[in-house]
Structures are given as structure tokens and as C-alpha cells.
Short mmCIF file of C-alpha atoms in Angstrom, two decimals:
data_model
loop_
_atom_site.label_atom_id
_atom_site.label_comp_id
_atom_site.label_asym_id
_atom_site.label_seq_id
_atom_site.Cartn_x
_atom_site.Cartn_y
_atom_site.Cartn_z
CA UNK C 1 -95.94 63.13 98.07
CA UNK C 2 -92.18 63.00 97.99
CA UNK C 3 -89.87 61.53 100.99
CA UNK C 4 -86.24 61.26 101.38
CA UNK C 5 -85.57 57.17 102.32
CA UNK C 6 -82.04 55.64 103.16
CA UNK C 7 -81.76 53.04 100.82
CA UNK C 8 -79.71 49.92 101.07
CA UNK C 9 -78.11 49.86 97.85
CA UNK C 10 -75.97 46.87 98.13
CA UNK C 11 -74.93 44.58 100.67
CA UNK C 12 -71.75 45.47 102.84
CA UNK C 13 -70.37 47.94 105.21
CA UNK C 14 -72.42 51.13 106.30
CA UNK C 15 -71.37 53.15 102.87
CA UNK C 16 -73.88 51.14 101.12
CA UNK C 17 -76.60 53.28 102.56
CA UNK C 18 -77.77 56.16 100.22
CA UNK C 19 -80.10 58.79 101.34
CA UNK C 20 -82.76 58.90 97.95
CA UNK C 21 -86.00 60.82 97.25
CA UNK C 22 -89.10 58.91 96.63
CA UNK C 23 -92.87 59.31 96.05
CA UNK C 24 -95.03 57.86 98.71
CA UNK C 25 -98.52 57.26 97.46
CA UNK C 26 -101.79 58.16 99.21
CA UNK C 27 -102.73 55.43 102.05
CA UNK C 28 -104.30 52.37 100.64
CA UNK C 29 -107.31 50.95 102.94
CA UNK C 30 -106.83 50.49 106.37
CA UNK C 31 -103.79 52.34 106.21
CA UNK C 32 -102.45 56.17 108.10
CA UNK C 33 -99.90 57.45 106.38
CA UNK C 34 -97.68 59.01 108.82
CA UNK C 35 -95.03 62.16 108.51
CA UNK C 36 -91.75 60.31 110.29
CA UNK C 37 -90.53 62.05 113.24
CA UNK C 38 -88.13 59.46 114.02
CA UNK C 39 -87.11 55.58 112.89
CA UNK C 40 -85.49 53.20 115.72
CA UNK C 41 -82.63 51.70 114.08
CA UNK C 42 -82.15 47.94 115.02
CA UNK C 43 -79.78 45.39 115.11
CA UNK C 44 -81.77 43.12 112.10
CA UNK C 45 -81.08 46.29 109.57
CA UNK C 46 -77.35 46.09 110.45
CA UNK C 47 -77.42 42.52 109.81
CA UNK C 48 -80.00 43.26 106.33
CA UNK C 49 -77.15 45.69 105.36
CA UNK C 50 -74.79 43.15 105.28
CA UNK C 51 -76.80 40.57 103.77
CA UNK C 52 -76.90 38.39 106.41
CA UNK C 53 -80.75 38.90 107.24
CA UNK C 54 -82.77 36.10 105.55
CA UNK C 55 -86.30 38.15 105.96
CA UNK C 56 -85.26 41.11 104.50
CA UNK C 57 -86.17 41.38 101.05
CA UNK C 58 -84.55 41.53 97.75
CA UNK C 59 -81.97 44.50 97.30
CA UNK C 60 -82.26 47.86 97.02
CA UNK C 61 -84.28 48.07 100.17
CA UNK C 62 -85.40 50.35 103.17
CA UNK C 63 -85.05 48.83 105.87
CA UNK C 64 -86.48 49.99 109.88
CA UNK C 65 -89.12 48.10 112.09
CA UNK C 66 -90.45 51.10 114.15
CA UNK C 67 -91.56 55.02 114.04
CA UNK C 68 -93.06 57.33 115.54
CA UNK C 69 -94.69 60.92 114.01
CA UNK C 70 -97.56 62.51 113.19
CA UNK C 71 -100.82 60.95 110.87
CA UNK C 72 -101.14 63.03 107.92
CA UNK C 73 -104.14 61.24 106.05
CA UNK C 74 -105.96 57.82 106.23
CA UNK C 75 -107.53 55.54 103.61
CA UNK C 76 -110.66 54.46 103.32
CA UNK C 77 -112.15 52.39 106.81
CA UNK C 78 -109.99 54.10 108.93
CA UNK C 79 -111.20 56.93 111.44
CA UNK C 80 -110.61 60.45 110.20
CA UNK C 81 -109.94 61.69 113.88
CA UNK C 82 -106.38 60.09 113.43
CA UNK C 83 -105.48 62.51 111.29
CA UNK C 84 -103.38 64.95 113.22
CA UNK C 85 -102.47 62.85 116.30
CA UNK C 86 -98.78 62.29 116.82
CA UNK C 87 -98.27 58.65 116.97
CA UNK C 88 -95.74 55.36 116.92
CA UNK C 89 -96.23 52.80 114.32
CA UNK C 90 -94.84 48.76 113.91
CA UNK C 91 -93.79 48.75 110.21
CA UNK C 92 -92.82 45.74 108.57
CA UNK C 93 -89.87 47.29 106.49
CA UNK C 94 -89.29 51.23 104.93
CA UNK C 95 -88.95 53.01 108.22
CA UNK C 96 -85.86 54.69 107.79
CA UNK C 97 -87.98 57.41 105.81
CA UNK C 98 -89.29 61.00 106.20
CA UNK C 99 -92.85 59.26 105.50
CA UNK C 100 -94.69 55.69 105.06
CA UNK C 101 -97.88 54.10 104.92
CA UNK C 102 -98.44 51.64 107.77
CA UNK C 103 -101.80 48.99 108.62
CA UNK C 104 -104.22 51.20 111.04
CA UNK C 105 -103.75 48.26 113.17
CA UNK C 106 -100.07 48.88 113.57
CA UNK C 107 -100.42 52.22 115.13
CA UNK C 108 -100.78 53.50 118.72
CA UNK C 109 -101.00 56.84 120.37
CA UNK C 110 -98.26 58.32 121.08
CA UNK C 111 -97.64 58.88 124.77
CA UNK C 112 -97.34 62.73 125.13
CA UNK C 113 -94.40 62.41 128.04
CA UNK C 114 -92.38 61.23 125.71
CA UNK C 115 -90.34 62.75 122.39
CA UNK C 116 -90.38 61.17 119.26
CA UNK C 117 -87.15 59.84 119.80
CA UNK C 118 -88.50 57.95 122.96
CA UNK C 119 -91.55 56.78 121.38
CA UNK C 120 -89.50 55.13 118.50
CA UNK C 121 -87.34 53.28 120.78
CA UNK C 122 -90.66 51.82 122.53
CA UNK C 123 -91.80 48.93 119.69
CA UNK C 124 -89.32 46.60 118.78
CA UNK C 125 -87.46 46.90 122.04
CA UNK C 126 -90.58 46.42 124.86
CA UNK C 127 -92.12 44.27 122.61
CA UNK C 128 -89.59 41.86 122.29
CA UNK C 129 -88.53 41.65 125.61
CA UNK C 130 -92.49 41.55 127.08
CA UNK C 131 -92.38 38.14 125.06
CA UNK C 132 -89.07 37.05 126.00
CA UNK C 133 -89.90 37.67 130.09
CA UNK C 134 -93.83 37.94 130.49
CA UNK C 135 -94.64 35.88 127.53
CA UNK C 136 -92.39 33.26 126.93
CA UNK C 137 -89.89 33.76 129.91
CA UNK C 138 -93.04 33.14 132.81
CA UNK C 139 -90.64 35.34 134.62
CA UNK C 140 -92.28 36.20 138.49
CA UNK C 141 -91.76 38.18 140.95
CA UNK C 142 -88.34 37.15 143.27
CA UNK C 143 -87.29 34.88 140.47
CA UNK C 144 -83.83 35.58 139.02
CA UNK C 145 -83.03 36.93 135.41
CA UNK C 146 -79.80 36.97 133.83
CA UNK C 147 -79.94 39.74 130.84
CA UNK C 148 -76.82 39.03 128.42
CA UNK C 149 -76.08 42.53 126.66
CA UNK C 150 -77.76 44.39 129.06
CA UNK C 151 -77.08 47.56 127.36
CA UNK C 152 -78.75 47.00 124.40
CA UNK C 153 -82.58 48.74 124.11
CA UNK C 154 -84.02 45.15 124.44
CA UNK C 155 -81.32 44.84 127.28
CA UNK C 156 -82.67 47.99 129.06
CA UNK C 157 -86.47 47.25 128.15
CA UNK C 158 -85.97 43.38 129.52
CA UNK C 159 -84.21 45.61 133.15
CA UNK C 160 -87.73 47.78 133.50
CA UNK C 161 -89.98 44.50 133.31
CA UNK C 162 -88.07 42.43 135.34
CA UNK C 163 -88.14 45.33 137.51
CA UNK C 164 -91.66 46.02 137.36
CA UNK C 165 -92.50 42.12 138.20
CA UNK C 166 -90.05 41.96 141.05
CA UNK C 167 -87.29 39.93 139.48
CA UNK C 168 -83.77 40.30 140.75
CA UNK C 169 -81.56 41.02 137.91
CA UNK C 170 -78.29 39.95 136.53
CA UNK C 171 -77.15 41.98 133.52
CA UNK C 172 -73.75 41.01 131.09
CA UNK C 173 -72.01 44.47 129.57
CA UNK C 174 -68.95 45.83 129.07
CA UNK C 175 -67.29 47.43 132.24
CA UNK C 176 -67.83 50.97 130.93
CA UNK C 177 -71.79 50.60 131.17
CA UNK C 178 -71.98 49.20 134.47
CA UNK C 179 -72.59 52.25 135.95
CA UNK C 180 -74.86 53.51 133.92
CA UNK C 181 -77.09 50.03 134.68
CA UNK C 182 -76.38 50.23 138.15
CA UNK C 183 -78.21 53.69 137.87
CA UNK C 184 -80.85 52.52 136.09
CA UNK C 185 -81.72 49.40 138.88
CA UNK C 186 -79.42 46.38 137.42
CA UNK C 187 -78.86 44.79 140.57
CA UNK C 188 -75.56 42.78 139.56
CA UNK C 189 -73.67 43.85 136.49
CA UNK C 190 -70.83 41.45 135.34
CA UNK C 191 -68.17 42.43 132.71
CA UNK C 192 -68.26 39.31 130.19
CA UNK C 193 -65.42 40.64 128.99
CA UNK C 194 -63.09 39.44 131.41
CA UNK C 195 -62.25 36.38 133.27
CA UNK C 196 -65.60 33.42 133.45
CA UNK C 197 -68.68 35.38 133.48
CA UNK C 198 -70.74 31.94 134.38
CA UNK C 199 -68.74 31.63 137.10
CA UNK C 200 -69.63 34.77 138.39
CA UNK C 201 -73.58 34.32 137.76
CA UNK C 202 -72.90 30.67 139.48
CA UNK C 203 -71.51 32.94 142.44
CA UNK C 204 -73.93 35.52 142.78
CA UNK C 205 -76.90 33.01 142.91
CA UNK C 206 -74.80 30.57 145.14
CA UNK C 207 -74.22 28.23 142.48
CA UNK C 208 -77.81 27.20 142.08
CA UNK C 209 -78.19 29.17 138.74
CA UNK C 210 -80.82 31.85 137.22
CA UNK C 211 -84.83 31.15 136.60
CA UNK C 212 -84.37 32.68 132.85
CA UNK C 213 -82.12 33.35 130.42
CA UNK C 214 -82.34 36.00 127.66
CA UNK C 215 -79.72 35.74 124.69
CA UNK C 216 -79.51 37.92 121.25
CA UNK C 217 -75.79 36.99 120.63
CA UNK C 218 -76.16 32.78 119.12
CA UNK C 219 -73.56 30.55 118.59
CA UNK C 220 -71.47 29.24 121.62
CA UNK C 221 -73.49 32.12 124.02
CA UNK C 222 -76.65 30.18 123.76
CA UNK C 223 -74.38 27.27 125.13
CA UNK C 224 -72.61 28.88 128.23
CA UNK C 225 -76.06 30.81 128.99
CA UNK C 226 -77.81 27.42 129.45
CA UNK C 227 -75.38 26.25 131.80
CA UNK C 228 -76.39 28.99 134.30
CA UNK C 229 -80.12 27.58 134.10
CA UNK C 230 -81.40 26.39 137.29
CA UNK C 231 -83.92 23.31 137.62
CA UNK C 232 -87.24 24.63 135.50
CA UNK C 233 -85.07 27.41 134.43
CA UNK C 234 -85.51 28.54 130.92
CA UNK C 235 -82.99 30.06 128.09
CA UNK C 236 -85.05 32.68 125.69
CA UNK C 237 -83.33 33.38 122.52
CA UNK C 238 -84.07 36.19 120.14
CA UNK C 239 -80.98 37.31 117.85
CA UNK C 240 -77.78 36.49 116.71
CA UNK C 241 -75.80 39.36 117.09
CA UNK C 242 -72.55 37.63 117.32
CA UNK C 243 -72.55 36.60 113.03
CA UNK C 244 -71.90 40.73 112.10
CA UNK C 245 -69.36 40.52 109.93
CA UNK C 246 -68.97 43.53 107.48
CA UNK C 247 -66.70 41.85 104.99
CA UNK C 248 -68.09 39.70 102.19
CA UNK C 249 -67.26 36.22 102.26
CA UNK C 250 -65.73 36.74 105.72
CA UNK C 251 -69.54 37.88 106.98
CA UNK C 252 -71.29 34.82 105.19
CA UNK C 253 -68.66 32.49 107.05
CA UNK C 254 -68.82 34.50 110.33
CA UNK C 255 -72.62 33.48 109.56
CA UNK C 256 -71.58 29.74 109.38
CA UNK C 257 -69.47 29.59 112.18
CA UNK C 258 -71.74 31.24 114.89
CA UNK C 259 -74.67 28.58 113.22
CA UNK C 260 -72.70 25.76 113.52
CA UNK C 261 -71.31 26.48 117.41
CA UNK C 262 -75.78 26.74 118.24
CA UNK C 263 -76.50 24.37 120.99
CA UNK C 264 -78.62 21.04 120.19
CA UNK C 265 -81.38 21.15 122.27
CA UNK C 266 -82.36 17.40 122.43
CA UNK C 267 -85.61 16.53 124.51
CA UNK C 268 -83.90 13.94 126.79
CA UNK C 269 -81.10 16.38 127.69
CA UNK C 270 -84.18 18.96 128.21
CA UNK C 271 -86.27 16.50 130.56
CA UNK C 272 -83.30 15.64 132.58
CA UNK C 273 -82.20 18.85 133.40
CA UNK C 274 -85.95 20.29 133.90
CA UNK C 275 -84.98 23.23 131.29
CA UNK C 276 -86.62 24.86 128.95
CA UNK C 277 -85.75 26.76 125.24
CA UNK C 278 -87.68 29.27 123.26
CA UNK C 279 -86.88 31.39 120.58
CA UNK C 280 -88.59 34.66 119.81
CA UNK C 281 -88.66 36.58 115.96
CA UNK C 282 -90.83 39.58 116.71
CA UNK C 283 -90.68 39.59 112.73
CA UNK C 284 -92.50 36.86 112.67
CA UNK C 285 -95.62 38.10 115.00
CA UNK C 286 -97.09 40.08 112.23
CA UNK C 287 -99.79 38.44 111.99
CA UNK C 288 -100.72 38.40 115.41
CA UNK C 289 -102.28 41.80 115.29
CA UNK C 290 -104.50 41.50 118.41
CA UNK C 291 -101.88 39.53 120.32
CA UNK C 292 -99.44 42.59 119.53
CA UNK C 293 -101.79 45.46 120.69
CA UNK C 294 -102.55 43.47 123.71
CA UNK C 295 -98.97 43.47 124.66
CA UNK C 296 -98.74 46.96 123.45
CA UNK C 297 -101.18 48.53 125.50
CA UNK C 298 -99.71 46.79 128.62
CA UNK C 299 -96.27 48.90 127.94
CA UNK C 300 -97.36 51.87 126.99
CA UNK C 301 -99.62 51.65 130.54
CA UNK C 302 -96.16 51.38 131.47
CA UNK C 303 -95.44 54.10 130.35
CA UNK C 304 -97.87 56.26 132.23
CA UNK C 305 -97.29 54.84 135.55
CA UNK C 306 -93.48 55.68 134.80
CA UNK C 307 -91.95 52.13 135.15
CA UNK C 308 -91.10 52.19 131.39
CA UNK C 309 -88.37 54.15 130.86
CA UNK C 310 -87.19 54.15 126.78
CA UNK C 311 -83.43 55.28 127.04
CA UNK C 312 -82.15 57.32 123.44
CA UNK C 313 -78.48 56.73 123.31
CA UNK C 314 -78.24 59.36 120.03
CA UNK C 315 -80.16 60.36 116.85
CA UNK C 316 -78.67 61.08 113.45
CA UNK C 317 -80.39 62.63 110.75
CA UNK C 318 -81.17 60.74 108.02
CA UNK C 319 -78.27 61.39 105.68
CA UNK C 320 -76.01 60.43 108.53
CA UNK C 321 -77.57 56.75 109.31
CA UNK C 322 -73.97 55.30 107.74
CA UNK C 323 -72.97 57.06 111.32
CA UNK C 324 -75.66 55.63 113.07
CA UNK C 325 -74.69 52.13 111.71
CA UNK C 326 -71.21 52.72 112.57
CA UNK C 327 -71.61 53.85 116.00
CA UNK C 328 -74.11 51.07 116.73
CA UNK C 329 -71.27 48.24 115.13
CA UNK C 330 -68.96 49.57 117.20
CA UNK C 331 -70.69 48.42 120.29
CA UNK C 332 -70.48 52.22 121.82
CA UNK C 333 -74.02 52.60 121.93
CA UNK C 334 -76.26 51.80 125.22
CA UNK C 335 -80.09 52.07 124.39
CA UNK C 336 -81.60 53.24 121.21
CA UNK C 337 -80.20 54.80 118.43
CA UNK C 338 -82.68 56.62 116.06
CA UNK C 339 -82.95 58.49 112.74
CA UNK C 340 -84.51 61.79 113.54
CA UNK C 341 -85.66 63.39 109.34
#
């Protein structure tokens, strides 16, 4: 079977992706193959692109975590009634294709109120932030979360779960998307653009500080977002946005800098100040399959009852994911961006 993939060719700016035809091989056991409706584009392929991912594998490579589409054959073990059934899929690389093969066991049904597009933006996203607040996080109802890039699709997936659980919500974005997370239930958006953003989280919660903490950006962010913690409050890390650096050189020390400004988290200071620090990789949960569809299941019940709402910012067809890359870079985006074949 032939598919069109974006390959990364080399690392660097969004030119380096080439849109390439392929053959895709029938599904091995235990695997669907599935026809790609559309890819969710996240921020670990920008950061792949560049070369700044250390999980990604060797160049030229396809990068994309998440799909959703329709099963066009299984392999041997898996139940022929999944053949025809529209579905979104976990893949652990090549999902910025027109078709892959992905584990069985990595595949769910695909909600049937939602588009492609929606379902895509569902895996990576709810996942992620279902371990940073239910998980990991211990987040309850009429505790206080503060959600730094609120915009973001974990951003917006982190506002429906605190949301659902009864958590107030404090949400960091750029003034232009306050409105739009207003809309969608933020209850206090602040602009960390501008002025001391901790002071204004110290001000909204009367200076006593936020139960939880959830971070993507590293460096001196994981600093100034533990100072915010209450007693027993905890700081959940997943990403490190801010080390994007398209240039070379200039990207691998952007890399350095943001490591070297991390936080030490020693146990003393810890114990004194009753906090608590977590990272999450959901590249790392792989194995985990039963762990994953447990979670899974849980948001895509979501989904039903209509508290999960999976926003699309835009989709770009596969020969324009250079576009994609850019807009997402650019910090224009709010949501998901996705790759539509």
C-alpha cells in the first residue's frame, strides 16, 4: 500500500519537512492498520525537528504521537469487526502520514460527535493533563489550579478537568486569548506577559498560593511557578517548551541555557515547605498499556457526557505541515493544530 508521510529530513527550521511517498506493509500481529484522517501535531515534533528531542529517533524520521481514521485491515489476533470502524490511535512515532500500522491496544473508538480533527486532538492532550491533575496532580474539587500556557491543547484539556472536578482555575496566556478562555470557563486569566504574573496569582488567592502547578515551559518557569505553591501544594512538570530555538548552534545552547536555569529540588527544601514535584513524559507510558486505556476510557466518557471539549485551532494538509509548524512556533495557535491527508 502506498502513503504520502512528511518526513523530517534534517534537523532545523520547518523547511526541513518533505512530504514523500512510502509503502506501508500489511499489519503485523496485534496490529490495525488505519487510513489517517487526521495527525495532532505536538509540541515534541517541533522540538524533534529541530533536533532538540532526545527520544526521537535517528534522522530521516516521521514524526506525530496521535491519529484518528478509519481501520482498513488487522493482523493476525486482532478482531476482524474493527475493520471499518472509524477510530483514534496512540502511535509511538510516523503519524504525520496518510496511513500506519499501530498496536490493537493503542486504539479506541472513535466518538461519533466528534470529527476527525477533534478526535486527533483528544490523546496526547487529555492524556497528559489526566496525569498531570487526576493522576499525579491529586487535584479535588474547590482546590486551586494554576495552568501556565493555558492556551495550549494540554492547557485547554487541563481547563475541562479541573472543571469537571470542581477546581477553581488560574490560567497564564497572552492577553489576546483571554477571552477566548474566559469563554471557555477559565475563571482568572493573567497575561504573563506583562508586569509580575506571581504577584498576581499571590493576589487572586490572597497571597496564600495555588494547590497545583502545571508547567510545559522549564528553565526559570519551573522556578517562579513553585513559588506560587501553597503548603502541600504541588508543581507538575511535563515539557520544556521554552528551549525552541530554530537556529543550529543557537537551538543546542538555547537547550543549555533553559537546562541549566531548572530548579534543584532538594528534599530538605521540599519537607520544609510541605511541596511536592513530579514530572510527567507521556512518551514514556508506553508500556503502561492498561494504565493508558484506563485513563482513556475515563475521557472519552468525557466525552459523551459533554464535559470534554477538544478545541481544533486549524488543520493543514499534509504538504503544508512546514505551515502548521510555523503557525504553531509562532505562538498564534490556541488548541490543536492537525494534519488533515
Amino acid at each position: 500500500m502506498q502513503i504520502r508521510q512528511v518526513v523530517i529530513t534534517r534537523a532545523g527550521g520547518p523547511e526541513r519537512l518533505s512530504l514523500q511517498t512510502s509503502r506501508l506493509d500489511p499489519p503485523a500481529p496485534g496490529e490495525a492498520q488505519v487510513e489517517v484522517a487526521a495527525a495532532g501535531i505536538n509540541f515534541a515534533d517541533i522540538l524533534a525537528r529541530q533536533g532538540l528531542y532526545p527520544d526521537a529517533p535517528p534522522l530521516p524520521l516521521v514524526v506525530g504521537y496521535e491519529v484518528s481514521g478509519t481501520v482498513r485491515a488487522v493482523g493476525t489476533g486482532v478482531e476482524e469487526s474493527l475493520v471499518g470502524q472509524d477510530v483514534l490511535a496512540l502511535t509511538r512515532f510516523g503519524g504525520y502520514s496518510s496511513g500506519l500500522n499501530v498496536p490493537a491496544a493503542q486504539v479506541f473508538a472513535k466518538p461519533a460527535a466528534l470529527s476527525h480533527a477533534e478526535a486527533a486532538a483528544i490523546p496526547v492532550a487529555y492524556l497528559t493533563a489526566w496525569q498531570l491533575l487526576v493522576v499525579q496532580g491529586g487535584l479535588r474539587e474547590g482546590q486551586t489550579v494554576l495552568i501556565q500556557n493555558a492556551g495550549s491543547g494540554v492547557g485547554l484539556a487541563a481547563l475541562d478537568i479541573a472543571r469537571h472536578v470542581g477546581a477553581r482555575t488560574i490560567g497564564t496566556a497572552s492577553a489576546g486569548k483571554h477571552g477566548f478562555l474566559t469563554a471557555r470557563g477559565l475563571d482568572h486569566a493573567v497575561d504573563y506577559r506583562t508586569g509580575d504574573w506571581t504577584r498576581e496569582v499571590r493576589s487572586l488567592t490572597e497571597d496564600r498560593g495555588v494547590e497545583l502547578v502545571i508547567d510545559p515551559l522549564g528553565g526559570e518557569s519551573f522556578r517562579r511557578s513553585r513559588t506560587v505553591l501553597r503548603p502541600t501544594g504541588r508543581l507538575g512538570m511535563y515539557g520544556v517548551s521554552a528551549a525552541s530555538n530554530n537556529q543550529g548552534l543557537r537551538g543546542k545552547l538555547q537547550l543549555a541555557r533553559t537546562a541549566a536555569l531548572m530548579p534543584f529540588f532538594h528534599p530538605v527544601s521540599l519537607m520544609n515547605a510541605n511541596h511536592g514535584a513530579f514530572g510527567v513524559n507521556l512518551g514514556h507510558m508506553w508500556d503502561e498499556v492498561e494504565m493508558l486505556r484506563g485513563w482513556m476510557e475515563q475521557v472519552l466518557e468525557g466525552v459523551e457526557s459533554g464535559w470534554v471539549r477538544p478545541h481544533v485551532d486549524s488543520s493543514y494538509p499534509l504538504a503544508d505541515a512546514s505551515r502548521a509548524h510555523e503557525h504553531i512556533e509562532a505562538r498564534r495557535s490556541t488548541g490543536k493544530v492537525v494534519l488533515q491527508p
